[in-house]
Amino acid sequence: MVLLAVLYFSTGSKKSAFKLPPGPTPLPIIGNLHLVDIRRQDKSLMKLAEEYGPVFTLHFGFQKVVVLAGYEVVREALVNYSEEFVDRPSIPIFDQIQNGNGVFFSIGELWRTTRRFTVSSMRNLGMGKKMIETRIFEELHFLIEMIKSFKGEPFSLRSFNAAPTNITFLMLFGDRAHIQC
């Protein structure tokens, strides 16, 4: 299973408080957009990770983006560098999918509160133990089958909103909530 996280950093007039990791040299105006296949962004980013390592910087136009590729680096970032996530700019596609809510999609104080609640709840439910991993893989299998059922046709990304609830229901009640958005 591949886990990617993309962190956006503002490139305004303020100097960044930390040094960004290396990445491909950007072209004028478009940055590194030419390196990312819009239809298979995940594959494009994983290919770049093979060349630049699991943490690298891309330029989407004038916007600098730090990409984390793989479970270990995403986990380390969320556990050890959680405060760096608080003040990042919002990501337009995430705003559209979940209206800026959720552990990965919110920013500022809402992100801090959501993360704290989620981590506490997940620990109480067995995070880090085999039980939760099995439940997550069950939901992942369901999502994969749902995606396949569309046979390459477009579908609403909101279909993914119910996954965390379904995993929680699996753990608490032994069955998915069968919620679909």
Tab-separated table of C-alpha atoms in Angstrom, residues 57-147:
chain	number	residue	atom	x	y	z
A	57	THR	CA	10.097	19.300	-3.082
A	58	LEU	CA	8.111	20.039	-6.227
A	59	HIS	CA	7.017	23.361	-7.668
A	60	PHE	CA	3.440	23.539	-8.943
A	61	GLY	CA	3.739	26.811	-10.777
A	62	PHE	CA	4.977	29.218	-8.108
A	63	GLN	CA	3.650	27.042	-5.252
A	64	LYS	CA	6.245	24.937	-3.420
A	65	VAL	CA	5.063	21.490	-2.377
A	66	VAL	CA	6.787	18.958	-0.144
A	67	VAL	CA	5.866	15.373	-1.008
A	68	LEU	CA	6.115	12.557	1.537
A	69	ALA	CA	6.065	9.119	-0.104
A	70	GLY	CA	5.567	6.042	2.032
A	71	TYR	CA	4.018	5.073	5.327
A	72	GLU	CA	7.096	5.626	7.498
A	73	VAL	CA	7.813	9.225	6.434
A	74	VAL	CA	4.122	10.204	6.554
A	75	ARG	CA	3.826	8.675	10.025
A	76	GLU	CA	7.007	10.418	11.215
A	77	ALA	CA	5.764	13.751	9.881
A	78	LEU	CA	2.358	13.414	11.546
A	79	VAL	CA	3.824	12.224	14.851
A	80	ASN	CA	7.041	14.229	15.171
A	81	TYR	CA	6.253	17.370	13.165
A	82	SER	CA	2.553	17.820	13.740
A	83	GLU	CA	2.794	21.548	14.494
A	84	GLU	CA	4.221	22.204	11.009
A	85	PHE	CA	0.866	21.066	9.567
A	86	VAL	CA	-1.150	23.637	11.509
A	87	ASP	CA	-0.466	26.795	9.512
A	88	ARG	CA	-0.068	25.384	6.012
A	89	PRO	CA	-2.255	26.990	3.342
A	90	SER	CA	-5.462	25.173	2.429
A	91	ILE	CA	-5.373	22.877	-0.589
A	92	PRO	CA	-8.196	23.733	-3.039
A	93	ILE	CA	-9.006	20.129	-4.070
A	94	PHE	CA	-9.239	19.085	-0.399
A	95	ASP	CA	-11.510	22.042	0.304
A	96	GLN	CA	-13.758	20.822	-2.489
A	97	ILE	CA	-13.792	17.191	-1.313
A	98	GLN	CA	-14.366	17.727	2.414
A	99	ASN	CA	-14.911	21.450	2.831
A	100	GLY	CA	-11.613	21.813	4.697
A	101	ASN	CA	-12.548	19.274	7.394
A	102	GLY	CA	-10.881	16.074	8.562
A	103	VAL	CA	-7.439	15.052	9.766
A	104	PHE	CA	-5.706	15.543	6.435
A	105	PHE	CA	-7.839	18.344	5.020
A	106	SER	CA	-8.289	20.855	7.823
A	107	ILE	CA	-5.807	23.560	8.816
A	108	GLY	CA	-5.118	25.745	11.839
A	109	GLU	CA	-6.814	25.115	15.167
A	110	LEU	CA	-9.442	22.839	13.571
A	111	TRP	CA	-6.628	20.567	12.340
A	112	ARG	CA	-4.963	20.540	15.758
A	113	THR	CA	-8.219	19.645	17.540
A	114	THR	CA	-9.235	17.046	14.929
A	115	ARG	CA	-5.813	15.390	15.053
A	116	ARG	CA	-5.796	15.265	18.854
A	117	PHE	CA	-9.271	13.711	18.955
A	118	THR	CA	-8.498	11.255	16.144
A	119	VAL	CA	-5.200	10.058	17.643
A	120	SER	CA	-6.774	9.651	21.085
A	121	SER	CA	-9.762	7.775	19.671
A	122	MET	CA	-7.652	5.579	17.427
A	123	ARG	CA	-5.381	4.594	20.330
A	124	ASN	CA	-8.443	3.673	22.375
A	125	LEU	CA	-9.652	1.541	19.466
A	126	GLY	CA	-6.344	-0.288	19.079
A	127	MET	CA	-4.162	1.811	16.769
A	128	GLY	CA	-0.808	0.107	16.399
A	129	LYS	CA	-2.322	-3.290	17.044
A	130	LYS	CA	-3.135	-5.898	14.414
A	131	MET	CA	-6.887	-5.482	14.889
A	132	ILE	CA	-7.081	-1.992	13.412
A	133	GLU	CA	-4.783	-2.844	10.508
A	134	THR	CA	-7.093	-5.691	9.508
A	135	ARG	CA	-10.121	-3.382	9.618
A	136	ILE	CA	-8.380	-0.734	7.537
A	137	PHE	CA	-7.414	-3.337	4.922
A	138	GLU	CA	-11.045	-4.539	4.822
A	139	GLU	CA	-12.232	-1.005	4.059
A	140	LEU	CA	-9.410	-0.506	1.570
A	141	HIS	CA	-10.510	-3.689	-0.235
A	142	PHE	CA	-14.076	-2.335	-0.356
A	143	LEU	CA	-12.849	1.002	-1.788
A	144	ILE	CA	-10.740	-0.772	-4.426
A	145	GLU	CA	-13.736	-2.848	-5.525
A	146	MET	CA	-15.915	0.281	-5.622
A	147	ILE	CA	-13.359	2.066	-7.829
